[in-house]
Amino acid sequence: MKVAIVGASGAVGQEFLRVLAERNFPIDDLVLFGSERSAGRKYVFKGKEYEVKLLQHNDDFKGVDIAFTSAGAGTSKEFAADITKYGAVMIDNSSAFRMDDDVPLVVPECNAEDALNRPRGIIANPNCTTIMMVVVLKPLEQLSHIRRIHIASYQSASGAGAAAMEELQQQYKEIIDGKPVTVEKFPHQLAYNVIPQIDVFQPNGYTKEEMKMFNETRKIMHSDVKCSAMCVRVSSLRAHSESVWIETERPISVEEAQKAIAAAPGVTLEDDPANLVYPMPLDTAGKDDVYVGRVRKDLADENGLTFWLSGDQIRKGAALNAVQIAEYLIKVGNVK
């Protein structure tokens, strides 16, 4: 099994290395790729040192079985043909191909089988906020069809990458030291603040991130569900959270929902408000599961249910989900 990681030096690329090692993914040969800025850097994987190669238009992907790519949509589009040319499965973490009809958009707990039909050799990893939400929605959809979703996200600095995490930490230090605050990775200062904008605004007033949640949820769940999102950047360092309101065809009781959530793969129910137990990004950072709490009836909708979730955006929201897709392909014998 020959595995490639494109964008190895980024936050998600580094998480790929950790997740692959932790899960003892079957790798016989590993190749790391990066930009001119990161080419030549060295990383240790399972006790062996690997040097990042410059990503180029050549035959470097000959013999590669699975390529995990996380270097941005532009890079994915530019190099997709080179990566898949000799039969490698490209599991792409960018937004480049997510809504293409001939590219499956996969969250293994929800629609693993979609990964088997990939005419272009590409499988898309969904947006992080969508991944974490649909993992929880899947068991509820099996109880009663979900017609509408309203969601407010509370997205940490990690969603904007490693440099953004560093900038948030730097901002707090600059404020404490009485120095001018550096603002480069976000539209405004994030420290001591929340920013009601993630990605660029669209003509309908929603941001690209918010529209991803609408479109990607429908594609993953093969559903006509309508999702209205408000995505907000908050000053936590790592792990995203979401407040979710759903309307189902028939009313679902809190007990039914809790039981279904607790039994679902990739989800942990952490719901004991009487003892102040509910998920928080401080606790969910570095963990694989999506954690769910505060499950209750929606007071504004007879068929409504609302809950809170929190999960590590770099893990389940990115690297872990991609690795789980690859594990599924290996399990069913669907890798060349």
mmCIF file of C-alpha atoms in Angstrom:
data_model
loop_
_atom_site.group_PDB
_atom_site.id
_atom_site.type_symbol
_atom_site.label_atom_id
_atom_site.label_comp_id
_atom_site.label_asym_id
_atom_site.label_seq_id
_atom_site.Cartn_x
_atom_site.Cartn_y
_atom_site.Cartn_z
ATOM 1 C CA MET A 1 0.000 0.000 0.000
ATOM 2 C CA LYS A 2 1.589 3.231 -1.191
ATOM 3 C CA VAL A 3 0.088 6.375 0.320
ATOM 4 C CA ALA A 4 0.678 10.016 -0.587
ATOM 5 C CA ILE A 5 -0.165 13.142 1.414
ATOM 6 C CA VAL A 6 -0.416 16.399 -0.537
ATOM 7 C CA GLY A 7 -0.122 19.450 1.706
ATOM 8 C CA ALA A 8 1.826 17.527 4.337
ATOM 9 C CA SER A 9 3.054 20.624 6.189
ATOM 10 C CA GLY A 10 -0.385 22.144 6.829
ATOM 11 C CA ALA A 11 -2.562 21.650 9.916
ATOM 12 C CA VAL A 12 -4.611 18.910 8.244
ATOM 13 C CA GLY A 13 -1.548 17.337 6.614
ATOM 14 C CA GLN A 14 0.090 17.011 10.015
ATOM 15 C CA GLU A 15 -3.125 15.567 11.421
ATOM 16 C CA PHE A 16 -3.116 12.986 8.614
ATOM 17 C CA LEU A 17 0.253 11.735 9.865
ATOM 18 C CA ARG A 18 -1.008 11.473 13.452
ATOM 19 C CA VAL A 19 -4.294 9.758 12.520
ATOM 20 C CA LEU A 20 -2.627 7.275 10.148
ATOM 21 C CA ALA A 21 -0.127 6.322 12.860
ATOM 22 C CA GLU A 22 -2.715 6.085 15.643
ATOM 23 C CA ARG A 23 -5.039 3.881 13.582
ATOM 24 C CA ASN A 24 -2.166 1.726 12.324
ATOM 25 C CA PHE A 25 -3.230 2.323 8.727
ATOM 26 C CA PRO A 26 -1.603 -0.256 6.413
ATOM 27 C CA ILE A 27 1.204 1.721 4.754
ATOM 28 C CA ASP A 28 4.173 0.107 3.034
ATOM 29 C CA ASP A 29 5.416 3.282 1.393
ATOM 30 C CA LEU A 30 4.661 6.922 2.244
ATOM 31 C CA VAL A 31 5.288 9.969 0.047
ATOM 32 C CA LEU A 32 4.812 13.556 1.228
ATOM 33 C CA PHE A 33 4.215 16.480 -1.146
ATOM 34 C CA GLY A 34 4.129 20.208 -0.633
ATOM 35 C CA SER A 35 4.652 23.635 -2.142
ATOM 36 C CA GLU A 36 8.011 25.281 -2.793
ATOM 37 C CA ARG A 37 7.727 26.764 0.699
ATOM 38 C CA SER A 38 7.469 23.395 2.431
ATOM 39 C CA ALA A 39 9.471 21.162 0.065
ATOM 40 C CA GLY A 40 12.549 19.809 1.821
ATOM 41 C CA ARG A 41 11.003 19.780 5.295
ATOM 42 C CA LYS A 42 11.316 16.498 7.134
ATOM 43 C CA TYR A 43 8.721 14.703 9.252
ATOM 44 C CA VAL A 44 8.917 11.505 11.268
ATOM 45 C CA PHE A 45 6.234 8.863 10.770
ATOM 46 C CA LYS A 46 6.414 5.673 12.820
ATOM 47 C CA GLY A 47 10.076 6.228 13.601
ATOM 48 C CA LYS A 48 11.139 6.868 10.016
ATOM 49 C CA GLU A 49 12.004 10.261 8.528
ATOM 50 C CA TYR A 50 10.339 11.458 5.328
ATOM 51 C CA GLU A 51 11.220 14.518 3.266
ATOM 52 C CA VAL A 52 8.511 16.621 1.616
ATOM 53 C CA LYS A 53 8.799 16.546 -2.167
ATOM 54 C CA LEU A 54 7.807 19.444 -4.398
ATOM 55 C CA LEU A 55 4.411 18.848 -5.995
ATOM 56 C CA GLN A 56 4.934 18.935 -9.766
ATOM 57 C CA HIS A 57 3.263 17.962 -13.031
ATOM 58 C CA ASN A 58 5.085 14.659 -13.517
ATOM 59 C CA ASP A 59 4.761 10.913 -12.844
ATOM 60 C CA ASP A 60 5.429 11.044 -9.080
ATOM 61 C CA PHE A 61 2.030 9.456 -8.356
ATOM 62 C CA LYS A 62 2.784 6.330 -10.375
ATOM 63 C CA GLY A 63 2.302 3.378 -8.010
ATOM 64 C CA VAL A 64 0.372 5.407 -5.412
ATOM 65 C CA ASP A 65 -2.777 3.637 -4.197
ATOM 66 C CA ILE A 66 -4.350 6.393 -2.074
ATOM 67 C CA ALA A 67 -3.585 10.117 -2.119
ATOM 68 C CA PHE A 68 -4.891 12.334 0.680
ATOM 69 C CA THR A 69 -4.940 15.928 -0.566
ATOM 70 C CA SER A 70 -5.289 19.011 1.615
ATOM 71 C CA ALA A 71 -3.605 21.907 -0.133
ATOM 72 C CA GLY A 72 -6.551 24.075 -1.183
ATOM 73 C CA ALA A 73 -9.075 23.943 -4.010
ATOM 74 C CA GLY A 74 -6.777 25.558 -6.577
ATOM 75 C CA THR A 75 -4.036 22.985 -6.044
ATOM 76 C CA SER A 76 -6.528 20.095 -6.096
ATOM 77 C CA LYS A 77 -7.987 21.252 -9.422
ATOM 78 C CA GLU A 78 -4.568 21.832 -10.954
ATOM 79 C CA PHE A 79 -3.059 18.486 -9.961
ATOM 80 C CA ALA A 80 -6.077 16.116 -9.968
ATOM 81 C CA ALA A 81 -5.173 14.676 -13.365
ATOM 82 C CA ASP A 82 -1.555 14.016 -12.293
ATOM 83 C CA ILE A 83 -2.682 12.401 -9.024
ATOM 84 C CA THR A 84 -5.299 10.067 -10.539
ATOM 85 C CA LYS A 85 -3.511 9.361 -13.840
ATOM 86 C CA TYR A 86 -2.203 5.927 -12.817
ATOM 87 C CA GLY A 87 -5.186 4.790 -10.775
ATOM 88 C CA ALA A 88 -4.624 6.386 -7.375
ATOM 89 C CA VAL A 89 -7.755 7.167 -5.371
ATOM 90 C CA MET A 90 -7.679 10.881 -4.599
ATOM 91 C CA ILE A 91 -9.454 11.685 -1.317
ATOM 92 C CA ASP A 92 -9.677 15.453 -1.465
ATOM 93 C CA ASN A 93 -10.165 17.694 1.543
ATOM 94 C CA SER A 94 -10.796 20.904 -0.416
ATOM 95 C CA SER A 95 -14.045 22.350 -1.782
ATOM 96 C CA ALA A 96 -12.885 21.822 -5.386
ATOM 97 C CA PHE A 97 -15.081 18.876 -6.366
ATOM 98 C CA ARG A 98 -17.673 18.504 -3.601
ATOM 99 C CA MET A 99 -20.712 19.436 -5.656
ATOM 100 C CA ASP A 100 -19.600 17.778 -8.922
ATOM 101 C CA ASP A 101 -22.130 15.122 -9.965
ATOM 102 C CA ASP A 102 -19.395 12.626 -10.850
ATOM 103 C CA VAL A 103 -17.529 12.989 -7.515
ATOM 104 C CA PRO A 104 -18.964 11.297 -4.407
ATOM 105 C CA LEU A 105 -19.145 13.385 -1.227
ATOM 106 C CA VAL A 106 -18.668 10.965 1.646
ATOM 107 C CA VAL A 107 -19.053 10.712 5.413
ATOM 108 C CA PRO A 108 -18.545 6.980 6.137
ATOM 109 C CA GLU A 109 -21.114 6.828 8.956
ATOM 110 C CA CYS A 110 -23.731 8.208 6.552
ATOM 111 C CA ASN A 111 -23.044 7.156 2.950
ATOM 112 C CA ALA A 112 -19.879 5.021 2.732
ATOM 113 C CA GLU A 113 -21.178 3.135 -0.331
ATOM 114 C CA ASP A 114 -21.142 6.344 -2.393
ATOM 115 C CA ALA A 115 -17.325 6.111 -2.363
ATOM 116 C CA LEU A 116 -17.482 3.042 -4.615
ATOM 117 C CA ASN A 117 -18.808 5.035 -7.582
ATOM 118 C CA ARG A 118 -16.053 7.496 -8.497
ATOM 119 C CA PRO A 119 -15.722 7.893 -12.290
ATOM 120 C CA ARG A 120 -12.849 10.387 -11.976
ATOM 121 C CA GLY A 121 -11.007 8.517 -9.221
ATOM 122 C CA ILE A 122 -11.804 11.364 -6.810
ATOM 123 C CA ILE A 123 -13.726 11.248 -3.526
ATOM 124 C CA ALA A 124 -14.527 14.563 -1.838
ATOM 125 C CA ASN A 125 -14.288 15.128 1.902
ATOM 126 C CA PRO A 126 -17.133 17.459 2.970
ATOM 127 C CA ASN A 127 -16.890 20.747 4.807
ATOM 128 C CA CYS A 128 -16.001 20.259 8.483
ATOM 129 C CA THR A 129 -19.202 21.746 9.926
ATOM 130 C CA THR A 130 -21.309 19.608 7.575
ATOM 131 C CA ILE A 131 -19.450 16.406 8.512
ATOM 132 C CA MET A 132 -19.996 16.892 12.223
ATOM 133 C CA MET A 133 -23.664 17.740 11.785
ATOM 134 C CA VAL A 134 -24.642 14.875 9.426
ATOM 135 C CA VAL A 135 -23.003 12.246 11.662
ATOM 136 C CA VAL A 136 -25.567 13.256 14.299
ATOM 137 C CA LEU A 137 -28.440 13.760 11.852
ATOM 138 C CA LYS A 138 -28.105 10.266 10.345
ATOM 139 C CA PRO A 139 -29.542 8.327 13.338
ATOM 140 C CA LEU A 140 -32.314 10.922 13.709
ATOM 141 C CA GLU A 141 -33.206 10.718 10.006
ATOM 142 C CA GLN A 142 -33.711 6.973 10.518
ATOM 143 C CA LEU A 143 -36.372 7.755 13.157
ATOM 144 C CA SER A 144 -38.231 10.299 11.022
ATOM 145 C CA HIS A 145 -37.381 12.228 7.852
ATOM 146 C CA ILE A 146 -35.784 15.602 8.605
ATOM 147 C CA ARG A 147 -37.502 18.383 6.655
ATOM 148 C CA ARG A 148 -35.700 21.481 7.917
ATOM 149 C CA ILE A 149 -32.486 22.340 9.740
ATOM 150 C CA HIS A 150 -31.521 25.627 11.350
ATOM 151 C CA ILE A 151 -27.953 25.749 12.563
ATOM 152 C CA ALA A 152 -25.654 28.266 14.210
ATOM 153 C CA SER A 153 -21.984 27.276 14.199
ATOM 154 C CA TYR A 154 -19.285 28.384 16.605
ATOM 155 C CA GLN A 155 -16.114 27.719 14.645
ATOM 156 C CA SER A 156 -12.658 27.853 16.163
ATOM 157 C CA ALA A 157 -9.517 29.433 14.762
ATOM 158 C CA SER A 158 -8.315 25.986 13.626
ATOM 159 C CA GLY A 159 -10.835 26.112 10.773
ATOM 160 C CA ALA A 160 -8.690 28.745 9.101
ATOM 161 C CA GLY A 161 -5.479 26.704 9.446
ATOM 162 C CA ALA A 162 -2.356 26.488 11.569
ATOM 163 C CA ALA A 163 -1.283 30.088 10.900
ATOM 164 C CA ALA A 164 -4.709 31.335 12.042
ATOM 165 C CA MET A 165 -4.380 29.427 15.310
ATOM 166 C CA GLU A 166 -0.983 31.069 15.830
ATOM 167 C CA GLU A 167 -2.460 34.491 15.053
ATOM 168 C CA LEU A 168 -5.186 34.078 17.704
ATOM 169 C CA GLN A 169 -2.586 33.186 20.330
ATOM 170 C CA GLN A 170 -0.428 36.084 19.165
ATOM 171 C CA GLN A 171 -3.391 38.504 19.420
ATOM 172 C CA TYR A 172 -4.030 37.623 23.058
ATOM 173 C CA LYS A 173 -0.354 38.121 23.849
ATOM 174 C CA GLU A 174 -0.272 41.468 22.016
ATOM 175 C CA ILE A 175 -3.360 42.664 23.924
ATOM 176 C CA ILE A 176 -1.834 41.670 27.272
ATOM 177 C CA ASP A 177 1.457 43.360 26.331
ATOM 178 C CA GLY A 178 -0.356 46.522 25.194
ATOM 179 C CA LYS A 179 0.900 46.188 21.607
ATOM 180 C CA PRO A 180 -0.968 46.757 18.308
ATOM 181 C CA VAL A 181 -2.987 43.666 17.394
ATOM 182 C CA THR A 182 -2.002 41.707 14.275
ATOM 183 C CA VAL A 183 -4.998 41.010 11.985
ATOM 184 C CA GLU A 184 -4.114 39.068 8.838
ATOM 185 C CA LYS A 185 -5.933 35.720 8.811
ATOM 186 C CA PHE A 186 -9.412 36.992 9.744
ATOM 187 C CA PRO A 187 -11.562 39.964 8.596
ATOM 188 C CA HIS A 188 -11.332 41.430 12.131
ATOM 189 C CA GLN A 189 -9.567 40.844 15.440
ATOM 190 C CA LEU A 190 -10.699 37.449 16.755
ATOM 191 C CA ALA A 191 -9.343 37.661 20.307
ATOM 192 C CA TYR A 192 -12.119 38.690 22.737
ATOM 193 C CA ASN A 193 -14.489 38.706 19.769
ATOM 194 C CA VAL A 194 -16.800 36.672 17.520
ATOM 195 C CA ILE A 195 -17.011 37.267 13.765
ATOM 196 C CA PRO A 196 -20.308 36.466 11.991
ATOM 197 C CA GLN A 197 -18.576 35.642 8.727
ATOM 198 C CA ILE A 198 -16.792 32.528 7.495
ATOM 199 C CA ASP A 199 -15.756 32.599 3.821
ATOM 200 C CA VAL A 200 -17.070 35.157 1.321
ATOM 201 C CA PHE A 201 -20.608 36.510 1.060
ATOM 202 C CA GLN A 202 -22.861 35.299 -1.739
ATOM 203 C CA PRO A 203 -25.569 37.333 -3.559
ATOM 204 C CA ASN A 204 -28.284 35.865 -1.285
ATOM 205 C CA GLY A 205 -26.622 37.258 1.856
ATOM 206 C CA TYR A 206 -25.310 33.884 3.026
ATOM 207 C CA THR A 207 -21.596 33.095 3.068
ATOM 208 C CA LYS A 208 -20.002 30.345 1.022
ATOM 209 C CA GLU A 209 -19.568 28.302 4.224
ATOM 210 C CA GLU A 210 -23.280 28.594 4.994
ATOM 211 C CA MET A 211 -24.260 27.541 1.472
ATOM 212 C CA LYS A 212 -21.902 24.553 1.707
ATOM 213 C CA MET A 213 -23.974 23.329 4.644
ATOM 214 C CA PHE A 214 -27.183 23.636 2.612
ATOM 215 C CA ASN A 215 -25.879 21.901 -0.508
ATOM 216 C CA GLU A 216 -23.534 19.296 0.989
ATOM 217 C CA THR A 217 -26.066 18.038 3.548
ATOM 218 C CA ARG A 218 -28.570 17.288 0.768
ATOM 219 C CA LYS A 219 -25.958 15.454 -1.313
ATOM 220 C CA ILE A 220 -24.564 13.334 1.550
ATOM 221 C CA MET A 221 -27.962 12.395 2.965
ATOM 222 C CA HIS A 222 -29.649 11.984 -0.461
ATOM 223 C CA SER A 223 -32.340 14.232 0.939
ATOM 224 C CA ASP A 224 -34.555 17.192 0.062
ATOM 225 C CA VAL A 225 -33.866 18.711 3.509
ATOM 226 C CA LYS A 226 -33.454 22.487 3.669
ATOM 227 C CA CYS A 227 -30.679 23.852 5.875
ATOM 228 C CA SER A 228 -30.369 27.485 6.960
ATOM 229 C CA ALA A 229 -27.017 28.241 8.600
ATOM 230 C CA MET A 230 -25.319 31.108 10.410
ATOM 231 C CA CYS A 231 -21.601 30.367 10.625
ATOM 232 C CA VAL A 232 -19.611 32.300 13.218
ATOM 233 C CA ARG A 233 -15.899 32.368 14.015
ATOM 234 C CA VAL A 234 -15.262 32.297 17.770
ATOM 235 C CA SER A 235 -12.065 32.704 19.741
ATOM 236 C CA SER A 236 -11.642 29.080 20.811
ATOM 237 C CA LEU A 237 -8.439 27.579 19.466
ATOM 238 C CA ARG A 238 -9.501 24.160 18.212
ATOM 239 C CA ALA A 239 -12.756 22.160 17.774
ATOM 240 C CA HIS A 240 -16.007 23.551 16.370
ATOM 241 C CA SER A 241 -19.424 23.600 18.034
ATOM 242 C CA GLU A 242 -22.939 23.885 16.611
ATOM 243 C CA SER A 243 -26.443 24.632 17.853
ATOM 244 C CA VAL A 244 -28.841 22.633 15.689
ATOM 245 C CA TRP A 245 -32.639 22.823 15.363
ATOM 246 C CA ILE A 246 -34.379 20.165 13.246
ATOM 247 C CA GLU A 247 -37.979 19.666 12.144
ATOM 248 C CA THR A 248 -39.014 16.074 11.426
ATOM 249 C CA GLU A 249 -42.090 14.622 9.726
ATOM 250 C CA ARG A 250 -43.309 13.219 13.022
ATOM 251 C CA PRO A 251 -42.409 14.386 16.517
ATOM 252 C CA ILE A 252 -39.369 12.632 18.007
ATOM 253 C CA SER A 253 -39.186 12.421 21.786
ATOM 254 C CA VAL A 254 -36.064 13.499 23.634
ATOM 255 C CA GLU A 255 -35.619 9.925 24.921
ATOM 256 C CA GLU A 256 -35.871 8.468 21.395
ATOM 257 C CA ALA A 257 -33.331 10.956 20.097
ATOM 258 C CA GLN A 258 -30.891 10.393 22.956
ATOM 259 C CA LYS A 259 -31.077 6.627 22.509
ATOM 260 C CA ALA A 260 -30.458 6.871 18.749
ATOM 261 C CA ILE A 261 -27.594 9.326 19.164
ATOM 262 C CA ALA A 262 -25.936 7.229 21.877
ATOM 263 C CA ALA A 263 -26.030 4.139 19.634
ATOM 264 C CA ALA A 264 -24.736 5.875 16.501
ATOM 265 C CA PRO A 265 -21.173 5.277 15.254
ATOM 266 C CA GLY A 266 -18.786 8.197 15.628
ATOM 267 C CA VAL A 267 -21.004 9.963 18.159
ATOM 268 C CA THR A 268 -20.843 10.227 21.963
ATOM 269 C CA LEU A 269 -23.853 11.419 23.969
ATOM 270 C CA GLU A 270 -22.721 13.708 26.783
ATOM 271 C CA ASP A 271 -26.020 15.028 28.078
ATOM 272 C CA ASP A 272 -26.468 15.563 31.812
ATOM 273 C CA PRO A 273 -27.297 19.257 32.297
ATOM 274 C CA ALA A 274 -28.277 18.748 35.947
ATOM 275 C CA ASN A 275 -24.587 18.039 36.608
ATOM 276 C CA LEU A 276 -23.352 20.662 34.107
ATOM 277 C CA VAL A 277 -22.296 17.948 31.654
ATOM 278 C CA TYR A 278 -22.391 18.944 27.976
ATOM 279 C CA PRO A 279 -19.758 19.022 25.209
ATOM 280 C CA MET A 280 -17.281 21.893 24.987
ATOM 281 C CA PRO A 281 -14.438 22.511 22.514
ATOM 282 C CA LEU A 282 -11.923 22.547 25.359
ATOM 283 C CA ASP A 283 -12.771 18.880 25.974
ATOM 284 C CA THR A 284 -13.520 17.641 22.437
ATOM 285 C CA ALA A 285 -10.244 18.906 20.893
ATOM 286 C CA GLY A 286 -8.035 15.964 19.955
ATOM 287 C CA LYS A 287 -10.885 13.424 20.093
ATOM 288 C CA ASP A 288 -12.363 11.399 17.239
ATOM 289 C CA ASP A 289 -16.078 11.427 18.017
ATOM 290 C CA VAL A 290 -18.643 14.179 17.660
ATOM 291 C CA TYR A 291 -20.049 14.890 21.136
ATOM 292 C CA VAL A 292 -23.735 15.757 21.610
ATOM 293 C CA GLY A 293 -25.622 17.275 24.542
ATOM 294 C CA ARG A 294 -28.531 19.526 25.530
ATOM 295 C CA VAL A 295 -31.011 17.420 23.543
ATOM 296 C CA ARG A 296 -34.474 18.915 24.049
ATOM 297 C CA LYS A 297 -37.785 19.682 22.365
ATOM 298 C CA ASP A 298 -38.005 22.837 20.275
ATOM 299 C CA LEU A 299 -40.457 25.143 22.029
ATOM 300 C CA ALA A 300 -41.230 26.893 18.730
ATOM 301 C CA ASP A 301 -42.065 23.758 16.702
ATOM 302 C CA GLU A 302 -44.227 20.761 17.641
ATOM 303 C CA ASN A 303 -42.163 18.539 15.341
ATOM 304 C CA GLY A 304 -38.913 20.157 16.386
ATOM 305 C CA LEU A 305 -35.880 18.990 18.298
ATOM 306 C CA THR A 306 -32.761 20.932 19.217
ATOM 307 C CA PHE A 307 -29.299 19.890 20.397
ATOM 308 C CA TRP A 308 -25.713 21.061 20.803
ATOM 309 C CA LEU A 309 -22.639 19.351 19.363
ATOM 310 C CA SER A 310 -18.899 19.820 19.512
ATOM 311 C CA GLY A 311 -16.091 18.075 17.666
ATOM 312 C CA ASP A 312 -12.508 18.408 16.526
ATOM 313 C CA GLN A 313 -12.605 20.128 13.153
ATOM 314 C CA ILE A 314 -9.114 18.979 12.142
ATOM 315 C CA ARG A 315 -9.817 15.348 13.044
ATOM 316 C CA LYS A 316 -13.394 14.281 12.247
ATOM 317 C CA GLY A 317 -13.919 17.487 10.313
ATOM 318 C CA ALA A 318 -11.002 16.705 8.004
ATOM 319 C CA ALA A 319 -8.184 14.143 8.394
ATOM 320 C CA LEU A 320 -10.015 11.404 10.286
ATOM 321 C CA ASN A 321 -13.003 11.422 7.923
ATOM 322 C CA ALA A 322 -10.685 11.036 4.908
ATOM 323 C CA VAL A 323 -8.776 8.170 6.556
ATOM 324 C CA GLN A 324 -12.074 6.449 7.429
ATOM 325 C CA ILE A 325 -13.054 6.648 3.742
ATOM 326 C CA ALA A 326 -9.764 4.952 2.817
ATOM 327 C CA GLU A 327 -10.268 2.299 5.512
ATOM 328 C CA TYR A 328 -13.704 1.534 4.086
ATOM 329 C CA LEU A 329 -12.295 1.132 0.560
ATOM 330 C CA ILE A 330 -9.625 -1.267 1.860
ATOM 331 C CA LYS A 331 -12.193 -3.222 3.903
ATOM 332 C CA VAL A 332 -14.419 -3.841 0.870
ATOM 333 C CA GLY A 333 -11.439 -4.475 -1.453
ATOM 334 C CA ASN A 334 -12.036 -1.398 -3.588
ATOM 335 C CA VAL A 335 -8.488 -0.070 -3.946
ATOM 336 C CA LYS A 336 -6.443 -0.993 -7.020
#
